[in-house]
């Protein structure tokens, strides 16, 4: 039982590292989109737009991989 819990914790740690790397990649993509659309302005507006685009990208990813994993 202890081994199983340690294994689960290690897998969760790896997943967390992967999530951090993907976070940086997604934020880079969103920032590129914002710059391409020339939507620079007040910090709060850009932050809100970044949050909305990041949420949209992540929800699409979650839906895609959820259906992919069920196959």
mmCIF file with all atom_site columns, N, CA and C in Angstrom:
data_model
loop_
_atom_site.group_PDB
_atom_site.id
_atom_site.type_symbol
_atom_site.label_atom_id
_atom_site.label_alt_id
_atom_site.label_comp_id
_atom_site.label_asym_id
_atom_site.label_entity_id
_atom_site.label_seq_id
_atom_site.pdbx_PDB_ins_code
_atom_site.Cartn_x
_atom_site.Cartn_y
_atom_site.Cartn_z
_atom_site.occupancy
_atom_site.B_iso_or_equiv
_atom_site.pdbx_formal_charge
_atom_site.auth_seq_id
_atom_site.auth_comp_id
_atom_site.auth_asym_id
_atom_site.auth_atom_id
_atom_site.pdbx_PDB_model_num
ATOM 1   N N  . UNK A 1 1  ? 0.825   -1.203 0.000   1.00 0.00 ? 1  UNK A N  1
ATOM 2   C CA . UNK A 1 1  ? 0.000   0.000  0.000   1.00 0.00 ? 1  UNK A CA 1
ATOM 3   C C  . UNK A 1 1  ? 0.865   1.261  0.000   1.00 0.00 ? 1  UNK A C  1
ATOM 4   N N  . UNK A 1 2  ? 1.936   1.228  0.770   1.00 0.00 ? 2  UNK A N  1
ATOM 5   C CA . UNK A 1 2  ? 2.834   2.388  0.826   1.00 0.00 ? 2  UNK A CA 1
ATOM 6   C C  . UNK A 1 2  ? 3.479   2.614  -0.536  1.00 0.00 ? 2  UNK A C  1
ATOM 7   N N  . UNK A 1 3  ? 3.907   1.536  -1.166  1.00 0.00 ? 3  UNK A N  1
ATOM 8   C CA . UNK A 1 3  ? 4.508   1.651  -2.503  1.00 0.00 ? 3  UNK A CA 1
ATOM 9   C C  . UNK A 1 3  ? 3.540   2.269  -3.503  1.00 0.00 ? 3  UNK A C  1
ATOM 10  N N  . UNK A 1 4  ? 2.295   1.859  -3.428  1.00 0.00 ? 4  UNK A N  1
ATOM 11  C CA . UNK A 1 4  ? 1.279   2.388  -4.342  1.00 0.00 ? 4  UNK A CA 1
ATOM 12  C C  . UNK A 1 4  ? 1.117   3.894  -4.128  1.00 0.00 ? 4  UNK A C  1
ATOM 13  N N  . UNK A 1 5  ? 1.069   4.324  -2.873  1.00 0.00 ? 5  UNK A N  1
ATOM 14  C CA . UNK A 1 5  ? 0.923   5.752  -2.572  1.00 0.00 ? 5  UNK A CA 1
ATOM 15  C C  . UNK A 1 5  ? 2.148   6.546  -3.016  1.00 0.00 ? 5  UNK A C  1
ATOM 16  N N  . UNK A 1 6  ? 3.326   5.994  -2.823  1.00 0.00 ? 6  UNK A N  1
ATOM 17  C CA . UNK A 1 6  ? 4.550   6.672  -3.265  1.00 0.00 ? 6  UNK A CA 1
ATOM 18  C C  . UNK A 1 6  ? 4.563   6.774  -4.790  1.00 0.00 ? 6  UNK A C  1
ATOM 19  N N  . UNK A 1 7  ? 4.183   5.702  -5.453  1.00 0.00 ? 7  UNK A N  1
ATOM 20  C CA . UNK A 1 7  ? 4.120   5.716  -6.916  1.00 0.00 ? 7  UNK A CA 1
ATOM 21  C C  . UNK A 1 7  ? 3.137   6.753  -7.428  1.00 0.00 ? 7  UNK A C  1
ATOM 22  N N  . UNK A 1 8  ? 1.980   6.839  -6.780  1.00 0.00 ? 8  UNK A N  1
ATOM 23  C CA . UNK A 1 8  ? 0.980   7.836  -7.167  1.00 0.00 ? 8  UNK A CA 1
ATOM 24  C C  . UNK A 1 8  ? 1.518   9.250  -6.977  1.00 0.00 ? 8  UNK A C  1
ATOM 25  N N  . UNK A 1 9  ? 2.213   9.482  -5.870  1.00 0.00 ? 9  UNK A N  1
ATOM 26  C CA . UNK A 1 9  ? 2.782   10.808 -5.603  1.00 0.00 ? 9  UNK A CA 1
ATOM 27  C C  . UNK A 1 9  ? 3.840   11.176 -6.638  1.00 0.00 ? 9  UNK A C  1
ATOM 28  N N  . UNK A 1 10 ? 4.659   10.219 -7.030  1.00 0.00 ? 10 UNK A N  1
ATOM 29  C CA . UNK A 1 10 ? 5.705   10.483 -8.025  1.00 0.00 ? 10 UNK A CA 1
ATOM 30  C C  . UNK A 1 10 ? 5.082   10.792 -9.384  1.00 0.00 ? 10 UNK A C  1
ATOM 31  N N  . UNK A 1 11 ? 4.072   10.030 -9.759  1.00 0.00 ? 11 UNK A N  1
ATOM 32  C CA . UNK A 1 11 ? 3.381   10.290 -11.026 1.00 0.00 ? 11 UNK A CA 1
ATOM 33  C C  . UNK A 1 11 ? 2.731   11.672 -10.997 1.00 0.00 ? 11 UNK A C  1
ATOM 34  N N  . UNK A 1 12 ? 2.131   12.035 -9.871  1.00 0.00 ? 12 UNK A N  1
ATOM 35  C CA . UNK A 1 12 ? 1.515   13.360 -9.745  1.00 0.00 ? 12 UNK A CA 1
ATOM 36  C C  . UNK A 1 12 ? 2.566   14.460 -9.866  1.00 0.00 ? 12 UNK A C  1
ATOM 37  N N  . UNK A 1 13 ? 3.744   14.237 -9.306  1.00 0.00 ? 13 UNK A N  1
ATOM 38  C CA . UNK A 1 13 ? 4.819   15.230 -9.410  1.00 0.00 ? 13 UNK A CA 1
ATOM 39  C C  . UNK A 1 13 ? 5.258   15.403 -10.866 1.00 0.00 ? 13 UNK A C  1
ATOM 40  N N  . UNK A 1 14 ? 5.409   14.302 -11.586 1.00 0.00 ? 14 UNK A N  1
ATOM 41  C CA . UNK A 1 14 ? 5.758   14.393 -13.005 1.00 0.00 ? 14 UNK A CA 1
ATOM 42  C C  . UNK A 1 14 ? 4.663   15.130 -13.781 1.00 0.00 ? 14 UNK A C  1
ATOM 43  N N  . UNK A 1 15 ? 3.412   14.826 -13.483 1.00 0.00 ? 15 UNK A N  1
ATOM 44  C CA . UNK A 1 15 ? 2.296   15.488 -14.163 1.00 0.00 ? 15 UNK A CA 1
ATOM 45  C C  . UNK A 1 15 ? 2.303   16.988 -13.882 1.00 0.00 ? 15 UNK A C  1
ATOM 46  N N  . UNK A 1 16 ? 2.661   17.367 -12.664 1.00 0.00 ? 16 UNK A N  1
ATOM 47  C CA . UNK A 1 16 ? 2.727   18.784 -12.310 1.00 0.00 ? 16 UNK A CA 1
ATOM 48  C C  . UNK A 1 16 ? 3.812   19.495 -13.111 1.00 0.00 ? 16 UNK A C  1
ATOM 49  N N  . UNK A 1 17 ? 4.964   18.866 -13.264 1.00 0.00 ? 17 UNK A N  1
ATOM 50  C CA . UNK A 1 17 ? 6.052   19.452 -14.055 1.00 0.00 ? 17 UNK A CA 1
ATOM 51  C C  . UNK A 1 17 ? 5.613   19.611 -15.510 1.00 0.00 ? 17 UNK A C  1
ATOM 52  N N  . UNK A 1 18 ? 4.961   18.597 -16.040 1.00 0.00 ? 18 UNK A N  1
ATOM 53  C CA . UNK A 1 18 ? 4.461   18.667 -17.414 1.00 0.00 ? 18 UNK A CA 1
ATOM 54  C C  . UNK A 1 18 ? 3.454   19.810 -17.554 1.00 0.00 ? 18 UNK A C  1
ATOM 55  N N  . UNK A 1 19 ? 2.570   19.952 -16.569 1.00 0.00 ? 19 UNK A N  1
ATOM 56  C CA . UNK A 1 19 ? 1.575   21.029 -16.610 1.00 0.00 ? 19 UNK A CA 1
ATOM 57  C C  . UNK A 1 19 ? 2.241   22.400 -16.611 1.00 0.00 ? 19 UNK A C  1
ATOM 58  N N  . UNK A 1 20 ? 3.301   22.561 -15.844 1.00 0.00 ? 20 UNK A N  1
ATOM 59  C CA . UNK A 1 20 ? 4.007   23.843 -15.817 1.00 0.00 ? 20 UNK A CA 1
ATOM 60  C C  . UNK A 1 20 ? 4.633   24.168 -17.170 1.00 0.00 ? 20 UNK A C  1
ATOM 61  N N  . UNK A 1 21 ? 5.200   23.168 -17.817 1.00 0.00 ? 21 UNK A N  1
ATOM 62  C CA . UNK A 1 21 ? 5.804   23.388 -19.131 1.00 0.00 ? 21 UNK A CA 1
ATOM 63  C C  . UNK A 1 21 ? 4.728   23.761 -20.151 1.00 0.00 ? 21 UNK A C  1
ATOM 64  N N  . UNK A 1 22 ? 3.615   23.038 -20.129 1.00 0.00 ? 22 UNK A N  1
ATOM 65  C CA . UNK A 1 22 ? 2.528   23.354 -21.047 1.00 0.00 ? 22 UNK A CA 1
ATOM 66  C C  . UNK A 1 22 ? 1.948   24.729 -20.759 1.00 0.00 ? 22 UNK A C  1
ATOM 67  N N  . UNK A 1 23 ? 1.907   25.120 -19.490 1.00 0.00 ? 23 UNK A N  1
ATOM 68  C CA . UNK A 1 23 ? 1.414   26.450 -19.126 1.00 0.00 ? 23 UNK A CA 1
ATOM 69  C C  . UNK A 1 23 ? 2.236   27.521 -19.834 1.00 0.00 ? 23 UNK A C  1
ATOM 70  N N  . UNK A 1 24 ? 3.551   27.379 -19.778 1.00 0.00 ? 24 UNK A N  1
ATOM 71  C CA . UNK A 1 24 ? 4.427   28.350 -20.439 1.00 0.00 ? 24 UNK A CA 1
ATOM 72  C C  . UNK A 1 24 ? 4.186   28.370 -21.948 1.00 0.00 ? 24 UNK A C  1
ATOM 73  N N  . UNK A 1 25 ? 4.015   27.190 -22.531 1.00 0.00 ? 25 UNK A N  1
ATOM 74  C CA . UNK A 1 25 ? 3.777   27.114 -23.975 1.00 0.00 ? 25 UNK A CA 1
ATOM 75  C C  . UNK A 1 25 ? 2.451   27.776 -24.347 1.00 0.00 ? 25 UNK A C  1
ATOM 76  N N  . UNK A 1 26 ? 1.411   27.504 -23.582 1.00 0.00 ? 26 UNK A N  1
ATOM 77  C CA . UNK A 1 26 ? 0.095   28.074 -23.875 1.00 0.00 ? 26 UNK A CA 1
ATOM 78  C C  . UNK A 1 26 ? 0.108   29.584 -23.704 1.00 0.00 ? 26 UNK A C  1
ATOM 79  N N  . UNK A 1 27 ? 0.759   30.065 -22.651 1.00 0.00 ? 27 UNK A N  1
ATOM 80  C CA . UNK A 1 27 ? 0.843   31.513 -22.446 1.00 0.00 ? 27 UNK A CA 1
ATOM 81  C C  . UNK A 1 27 ? 1.612   32.167 -23.593 1.00 0.00 ? 27 UNK A C  1
ATOM 82  N N  . UNK A 1 28 ? 2.658   31.521 -24.079 1.00 0.00 ? 28 UNK A N  1
ATOM 83  C CA . UNK A 1 28 ? 3.396   32.047 -25.226 1.00 0.00 ? 28 UNK A CA 1
ATOM 84  C C  . UNK A 1 28 ? 2.528   32.142 -26.467 1.00 0.00 ? 28 UNK A C  1
ATOM 85  N N  . UNK A 1 29 ? 1.731   31.118 -26.704 1.00 0.00 ? 29 UNK A N  1
ATOM 86  C CA . UNK A 1 29 ? 0.825   31.118 -27.858 1.00 0.00 ? 29 UNK A CA 1
ATOM 87  C C  . UNK A 1 29 ? -0.208  32.234 -27.726 1.00 0.00 ? 29 UNK A C  1
ATOM 88  N N  . UNK A 1 30 ? -0.793  32.343 -26.541 1.00 0.00 ? 30 UNK A N  1
ATOM 89  C CA . UNK A 1 30 ? -1.804  33.378 -26.314 1.00 0.00 ? 30 UNK A CA 1
ATOM 90  C C  . UNK A 1 30 ? -1.200  34.767 -26.488 1.00 0.00 ? 30 UNK A C  1
ATOM 91  N N  . UNK A 1 31 ? -0.017  34.987 -25.956 1.00 0.00 ? 31 UNK A N  1
ATOM 92  C CA . UNK A 1 31 ? 0.640   36.287 -26.116 1.00 0.00 ? 31 UNK A CA 1
ATOM 93  C C  . UNK A 1 31 ? 0.929   36.593 -27.584 1.00 0.00 ? 31 UNK A C  1
ATOM 94  N N  . UNK A 1 32 ? 1.308   35.576 -28.348 1.00 0.00 ? 32 UNK A N  1
ATOM 95  C CA . UNK A 1 32 ? 1.538   35.766 -29.785 1.00 0.00 ? 32 UNK A CA 1
ATOM 96  C C  . UNK A 1 32 ? 0.249   36.161 -30.499 1.00 0.00 ? 32 UNK A C  1
ATOM 97  N N  . UNK A 1 33 ? -0.850  35.516 -30.127 1.00 0.00 ? 33 UNK A N  1
ATOM 98  C CA . UNK A 1 33 ? -2.147  35.843 -30.726 1.00 0.00 ? 33 UNK A CA 1
ATOM 99  C C  . UNK A 1 33 ? -2.527  37.281 -30.396 1.00 0.00 ? 33 UNK A C  1
ATOM 100 N N  . UNK A 1 34 ? -2.340  37.671 -29.138 1.00 0.00 ? 34 UNK A N  1
ATOM 101 C CA . UNK A 1 34 ? -2.686  39.035 -28.722 1.00 0.00 ? 34 UNK A CA 1
ATOM 102 C C  . UNK A 1 34 ? -1.847  40.057 -29.482 1.00 0.00 ? 34 UNK A C  1
ATOM 103 N N  . UNK A 1 35 ? -0.556  39.786 -29.646 1.00 0.00 ? 35 UNK A N  1
ATOM 104 C CA . UNK A 1 35 ? 0.308   40.708 -30.384 1.00 0.00 ? 35 UNK A CA 1
ATOM 105 C C  . UNK A 1 35 ? -0.058  40.747 -31.864 1.00 0.00 ? 35 UNK A C  1
ATOM 106 N N  . UNK A 1 36 ? -0.389  39.589 -32.444 1.00 0.00 ? 36 UNK A N  1
ATOM 107 C CA . UNK A 1 36 ? -0.755  39.538 -33.861 1.00 0.00 ? 36 UNK A CA 1
ATOM 108 C C  . UNK A 1 36 ? -2.038  40.322 -34.131 1.00 0.00 ? 36 UNK A C  1
ATOM 109 N N  . UNK A 1 37 ? -2.942  40.297 -33.163 1.00 0.00 ? 37 UNK A N  1
ATOM 110 C CA . UNK A 1 37 ? -4.196  41.032 -33.312 1.00 0.00 ? 37 UNK A CA 1
ATOM 111 C C  . UNK A 1 37 ? -4.062  42.489 -32.872 1.00 0.00 ? 37 UNK A C  1
ATOM 112 N N  . UNK A 1 38 ? -2.854  42.850 -32.443 1.00 0.00 ? 38 UNK A N  1
ATOM 113 C CA . UNK A 1 38 ? -2.563  44.221 -31.990 1.00 0.00 ? 38 UNK A CA 1
ATOM 114 C C  . UNK A 1 38 ? -3.526  44.675 -30.899 1.00 0.00 ? 38 UNK A C  1
ATOM 115 N N  . UNK A 1 39 ? -3.729  43.781 -29.922 1.00 0.00 ? 39 UNK A N  1
ATOM 116 C CA . UNK A 1 39 ? -4.648  44.066 -28.819 1.00 0.00 ? 39 UNK A CA 1
ATOM 117 C C  . UNK A 1 39 ? -3.891  44.456 -27.553 1.00 0.00 ? 39 UNK A C  1
ATOM 118 N N  . UNK A 1 40 ? -2.920  45.313 -27.705 1.00 0.00 ? 40 UNK A N  1
ATOM 119 C CA . UNK A 1 40 ? -2.200  45.779 -26.531 1.00 0.00 ? 40 UNK A CA 1
ATOM 120 C C  . UNK A 1 40 ? -2.946  46.970 -25.955 1.00 0.00 ? 40 UNK A C  1
ATOM 121 N N  . UNK A 1 41 ? -2.865  47.133 -24.684 1.00 0.00 ? 41 UNK A N  1
ATOM 122 C CA . UNK A 1 41 ? -3.571  48.234 -24.035 1.00 0.00 ? 41 UNK A CA 1
ATOM 123 C C  . UNK A 1 41 ? -3.333  48.166 -22.548 1.00 0.00 ? 41 UNK A C  1
ATOM 124 N N  . UNK A 1 42 ? -4.367  48.494 -21.793 1.00 0.00 ? 42 UNK A N  1
ATOM 125 C CA . UNK A 1 42 ? -4.222  48.476 -20.344 1.00 0.00 ? 42 UNK A CA 1
ATOM 126 C C  . UNK A 1 42 ? -3.919  47.064 -19.868 1.00 0.00 ? 42 UNK A C  1
ATOM 127 N N  . UNK A 1 43 ? -3.139  46.983 -18.818 1.00 0.00 ? 43 UNK A N  1
ATOM 128 C CA . UNK A 1 43 ? -2.710  45.689 -18.300 1.00 0.00 ? 43 UNK A CA 1
ATOM 129 C C  . UNK A 1 43 ? -3.862  44.790 -17.912 1.00 0.00 ? 43 UNK A C  1
ATOM 130 N N  . UNK A 1 44 ? -4.907  45.351 -17.329 1.00 0.00 ? 44 UNK A N  1
ATOM 131 C CA . UNK A 1 44 ? -6.039  44.552 -16.882 1.00 0.00 ? 44 UNK A CA 1
ATOM 132 C C  . UNK A 1 44 ? -6.785  43.933 -18.061 1.00 0.00 ? 44 UNK A C  1
ATOM 133 N N  . UNK A 1 45 ? -6.970  44.687 -19.135 1.00 0.00 ? 45 UNK A N  1
ATOM 134 C CA . UNK A 1 45 ? -7.653  44.161 -20.320 1.00 0.00 ? 45 UNK A CA 1
ATOM 135 C C  . UNK A 1 45 ? -6.859  43.017 -20.937 1.00 0.00 ? 45 UNK A C  1
ATOM 136 N N  . UNK A 1 46 ? -5.559  43.207 -21.079 1.00 0.00 ? 46 UNK A N  1
ATOM 137 C CA . UNK A 1 46 ? -4.711  42.172 -21.676 1.00 0.00 ? 46 UNK A CA 1
ATOM 138 C C  . UNK A 1 46 ? -4.679  40.940 -20.781 1.00 0.00 ? 46 UNK A C  1
ATOM 139 N N  . UNK A 1 47 ? -4.648  41.143 -19.463 1.00 0.00 ? 47 UNK A N  1
ATOM 140 C CA . UNK A 1 47 ? -4.658  40.015 -18.531 1.00 0.00 ? 47 UNK A CA 1
ATOM 141 C C  . UNK A 1 47 ? -5.963  39.230 -18.657 1.00 0.00 ? 47 UNK A C  1
ATOM 142 N N  . UNK A 1 48 ? -7.072  39.938 -18.738 1.00 0.00 ? 48 UNK A N  1
ATOM 143 C CA . UNK A 1 48 ? -8.372  39.286 -18.884 1.00 0.00 ? 48 UNK A CA 1
ATOM 144 C C  . UNK A 1 48 ? -8.458  38.534 -20.207 1.00 0.00 ? 48 UNK A C  1
ATOM 145 N N  . UNK A 1 49 ? -7.991  39.154 -21.276 1.00 0.00 ? 49 UNK A N  1
ATOM 146 C CA . UNK A 1 49 ? -7.998  38.505 -22.581 1.00 0.00 ? 49 UNK A CA 1
ATOM 147 C C  . UNK A 1 49 ? -7.107  37.263 -22.577 1.00 0.00 ? 49 UNK A C  1
ATOM 148 N N  . UNK A 1 50 ? -5.951  37.364 -21.940 1.00 0.00 ? 50 UNK A N  1
ATOM 149 C CA . UNK A 1 50 ? -5.050  36.216 -21.830 1.00 0.00 ? 50 UNK A CA 1
ATOM 150 C C  . UNK A 1 50 ? -5.722  35.084 -21.066 1.00 0.00 ? 50 UNK A C  1
ATOM 151 N N  . UNK A 1 51 ? -6.393  35.403 -19.976 1.00 0.00 ? 51 UNK A N  1
ATOM 152 C CA . UNK A 1 51 ? -7.083  34.380 -19.188 1.00 0.00 ? 51 UNK A CA 1
ATOM 153 C C  . UNK A 1 51 ? -8.192  33.716 -19.994 1.00 0.00 ? 51 UNK A C  1
ATOM 154 N N  . UNK A 1 52 ? -8.946  34.501 -20.737 1.00 0.00 ? 52 UNK A N  1
ATOM 155 C CA . UNK A 1 52 ? -10.035 33.939 -21.541 1.00 0.00 ? 52 UNK A CA 1
ATOM 156 C C  . UNK A 1 52 ? -9.513  33.038 -22.658 1.00 0.00 ? 52 UNK A C  1
ATOM 157 N N  . UNK A 1 53 ? -8.489  33.497 -23.376 1.00 0.00 ? 53 UNK A N  1
ATOM 158 C CA . UNK A 1 53 ? -7.930  32.677 -24.458 1.00 0.00 ? 53 UNK A CA 1
ATOM 159 C C  . UNK A 1 53 ? -7.277  31.409 -23.914 1.00 0.00 ? 53 UNK A C  1
ATOM 160 N N  . UNK A 1 54 ? -6.581  31.525 -22.784 1.00 0.00 ? 54 UNK A N  1
ATOM 161 C CA . UNK A 1 54 ? -5.949  30.353 -22.176 1.00 0.00 ? 54 UNK A CA 1
ATOM 162 C C  . UNK A 1 54 ? -7.008  29.350 -21.743 1.00 0.00 ? 54 UNK A C  1
ATOM 163 N N  . UNK A 1 55 ? -8.087  29.834 -21.152 1.00 0.00 ? 55 UNK A N  1
ATOM 164 C CA . UNK A 1 55 ? -9.181  28.955 -20.742 1.00 0.00 ? 55 UNK A CA 1
ATOM 165 C C  . UNK A 1 55 ? -9.784  28.251 -21.946 1.00 0.00 ? 55 UNK A C  1
ATOM 166 N N  . UNK A 1 56 ? -10.009 28.985 -23.018 1.00 0.00 ? 56 UNK A N  1
ATOM 167 C CA . UNK A 1 56 ? -10.579 28.399 -24.233 1.00 0.00 ? 56 UNK A CA 1
ATOM 168 C C  . UNK A 1 56 ? -9.677  27.304 -24.792 1.00 0.00 ? 56 UNK A C  1
ATOM 169 N N  . UNK A 1 57 ? -8.384  27.585 -24.894 1.00 0.00 ? 57 UNK A N  1
ATOM 170 C CA . UNK A 1 57 ? -7.435  26.597 -25.415 1.00 0.00 ? 57 UNK A CA 1
ATOM 171 C C  . UNK A 1 57 ? -7.416  25.355 -24.527 1.00 0.00 ? 57 UNK A C  1
ATOM 172 N N  . UNK A 1 58 ? -7.405  25.554 -23.219 1.00 0.00 ? 58 UNK A N  1
ATOM 173 C CA . UNK A 1 58 ? -7.339  24.422 -22.293 1.00 0.00 ? 58 UNK A CA 1
ATOM 174 C C  . UNK A 1 58 ? -8.622  23.597 -22.307 1.00 0.00 ? 58 UNK A C  1
ATOM 175 N N  . UNK A 1 59 ? -9.775  24.248 -22.401 1.00 0.00 ? 59 UNK A N  1
ATOM 176 C CA . UNK A 1 59 ? -11.039 23.510 -22.460 1.00 0.00 ? 59 UNK A CA 1
ATOM 177 C C  . UNK A 1 59 ? -11.096 22.665 -23.727 1.00 0.00 ? 59 UNK A C  1
ATOM 178 N N  . UNK A 1 60 ? -10.678 23.227 -24.849 1.00 0.00 ? 60 UNK A N  1
ATOM 179 C CA . UNK A 1 60 ? -10.635 22.453 -26.096 1.00 0.00 ? 60 UNK A CA 1
ATOM 180 C C  . UNK A 1 60 ? -9.695  21.261 -25.937 1.00 0.00 ? 60 UNK A C  1
ATOM 181 N N  . UNK A 1 61 ? -8.541  21.482 -25.324 1.00 0.00 ? 61 UNK A N  1
ATOM 182 C CA . UNK A 1 61 ? -7.602  20.388 -25.087 1.00 0.00 ? 61 UNK A CA 1
ATOM 183 C C  . UNK A 1 61 ? -8.177  19.319 -24.180 1.00 0.00 ? 61 UNK A C  1
ATOM 184 N N  . UNK A 1 62 ? -8.857  19.727 -23.120 1.00 0.00 ? 62 UNK A N  1
ATOM 185 C CA . UNK A 1 62 ? -9.471  18.768 -22.196 1.00 0.00 ? 62 UNK A CA 1
ATOM 186 C C  . UNK A 1 62 ? -10.538 17.951 -22.911 1.00 0.00 ? 62 UNK A C  1
ATOM 187 N N  . UNK A 1 63 ? -11.380 18.608 -23.693 1.00 0.00 ? 63 UNK A N  1
ATOM 188 C CA . UNK A 1 63 ? -12.426 17.885 -24.421 1.00 0.00 ? 63 UNK A CA 1
ATOM 189 C C  . UNK A 1 63 ? -11.834 16.905 -25.425 1.00 0.00 ? 63 UNK A C  1
ATOM 190 N N  . UNK A 1 64 ? -10.806 17.344 -26.142 1.00 0.00 ? 64 UNK A N  1
ATOM 191 C CA . UNK A 1 64 ? -10.176 16.476 -27.138 1.00 0.00 ? 64 UNK A CA 1
ATOM 192 C C  . UNK A 1 64 ? -9.564  15.245 -26.476 1.00 0.00 ? 64 UNK A C  1
ATOM 193 N N  . UNK A 1 65 ? -8.763  15.464 -25.445 1.00 0.00 ? 65 UNK A N  1
ATOM 194 C CA . UNK A 1 65 ? -8.079  14.339 -24.827 1.00 0.00 ? 65 UNK A CA 1
ATOM 195 C C  . UNK A 1 65 ? -9.010  13.470 -23.994 1.00 0.00 ? 65 UNK A C  1
ATOM 196 N N  . UNK A 1 66 ? -10.113 14.023 -23.516 1.00 0.00 ? 66 UNK A N  1
ATOM 197 C CA . UNK A 1 66 ? -11.099 13.200 -22.819 1.00 0.00 ? 66 UNK A CA 1
ATOM 198 C C  . UNK A 1 66 ? -11.746 12.224 -23.788 1.00 0.00 ? 66 UNK A C  1
ATOM 199 N N  . UNK A 1 67 ? -12.116 12.710 -24.969 1.00 0.00 ? 67 UNK A N  1
ATOM 200 C CA . UNK A 1 67 ? -12.716 11.804 -25.954 1.00 0.00 ? 67 UNK A CA 1
ATOM 201 C C  . UNK A 1 67 ? -11.674 10.842 -26.515 1.00 0.00 ? 67 UNK A C  1
ATOM 202 N N  . UNK A 1 68 ? -10.431 11.297 -26.653 1.00 0.00 ? 68 UNK A N  1
ATOM 203 C CA . UNK A 1 68 ? -9.349  10.443 -27.150 1.00 0.00 ? 68 UNK A CA 1
ATOM 204 C C  . UNK A 1 68 ? -9.066  9.300  -26.181 1.00 0.00 ? 68 UNK A C  1
ATOM 205 N N  . UNK A 1 69 ? -9.103  9.580  -24.882 1.00 0.00 ? 69 UNK A N  1
ATOM 206 C CA . UNK A 1 69 ? -8.769  8.553  -23.898 1.00 0.00 ? 69 UNK A CA 1
ATOM 207 C C  . UNK A 1 69 ? -9.879  7.526  -23.731 1.00 0.00 ? 69 UNK A C  1
ATOM 208 N N  . UNK A 1 70 ? -11.102 7.860  -24.138 1.00 0.00 ? 70 UNK A N  1
ATOM 209 C CA . UNK A 1 70 ? -12.216 6.923  -24.025 1.00 0.00 ? 70 UNK A CA 1
ATOM 210 C C  . UNK A 1 70 ? -12.235 5.900  -25.151 1.00 0.00 ? 70 UNK A C  1
ATOM 211 N N  . UNK A 1 71 ? -11.458 6.142  -26.210 1.00 0.00 ? 71 UNK A N  1
ATOM 212 C CA . UNK A 1 71 ? -11.454 5.227  -27.358 1.00 0.00 ? 71 UNK A CA 1
ATOM 213 C C  . UNK A 1 71 ? -10.686 3.979  -27.044 1.00 0.00 ? 71 UNK A C  1
#
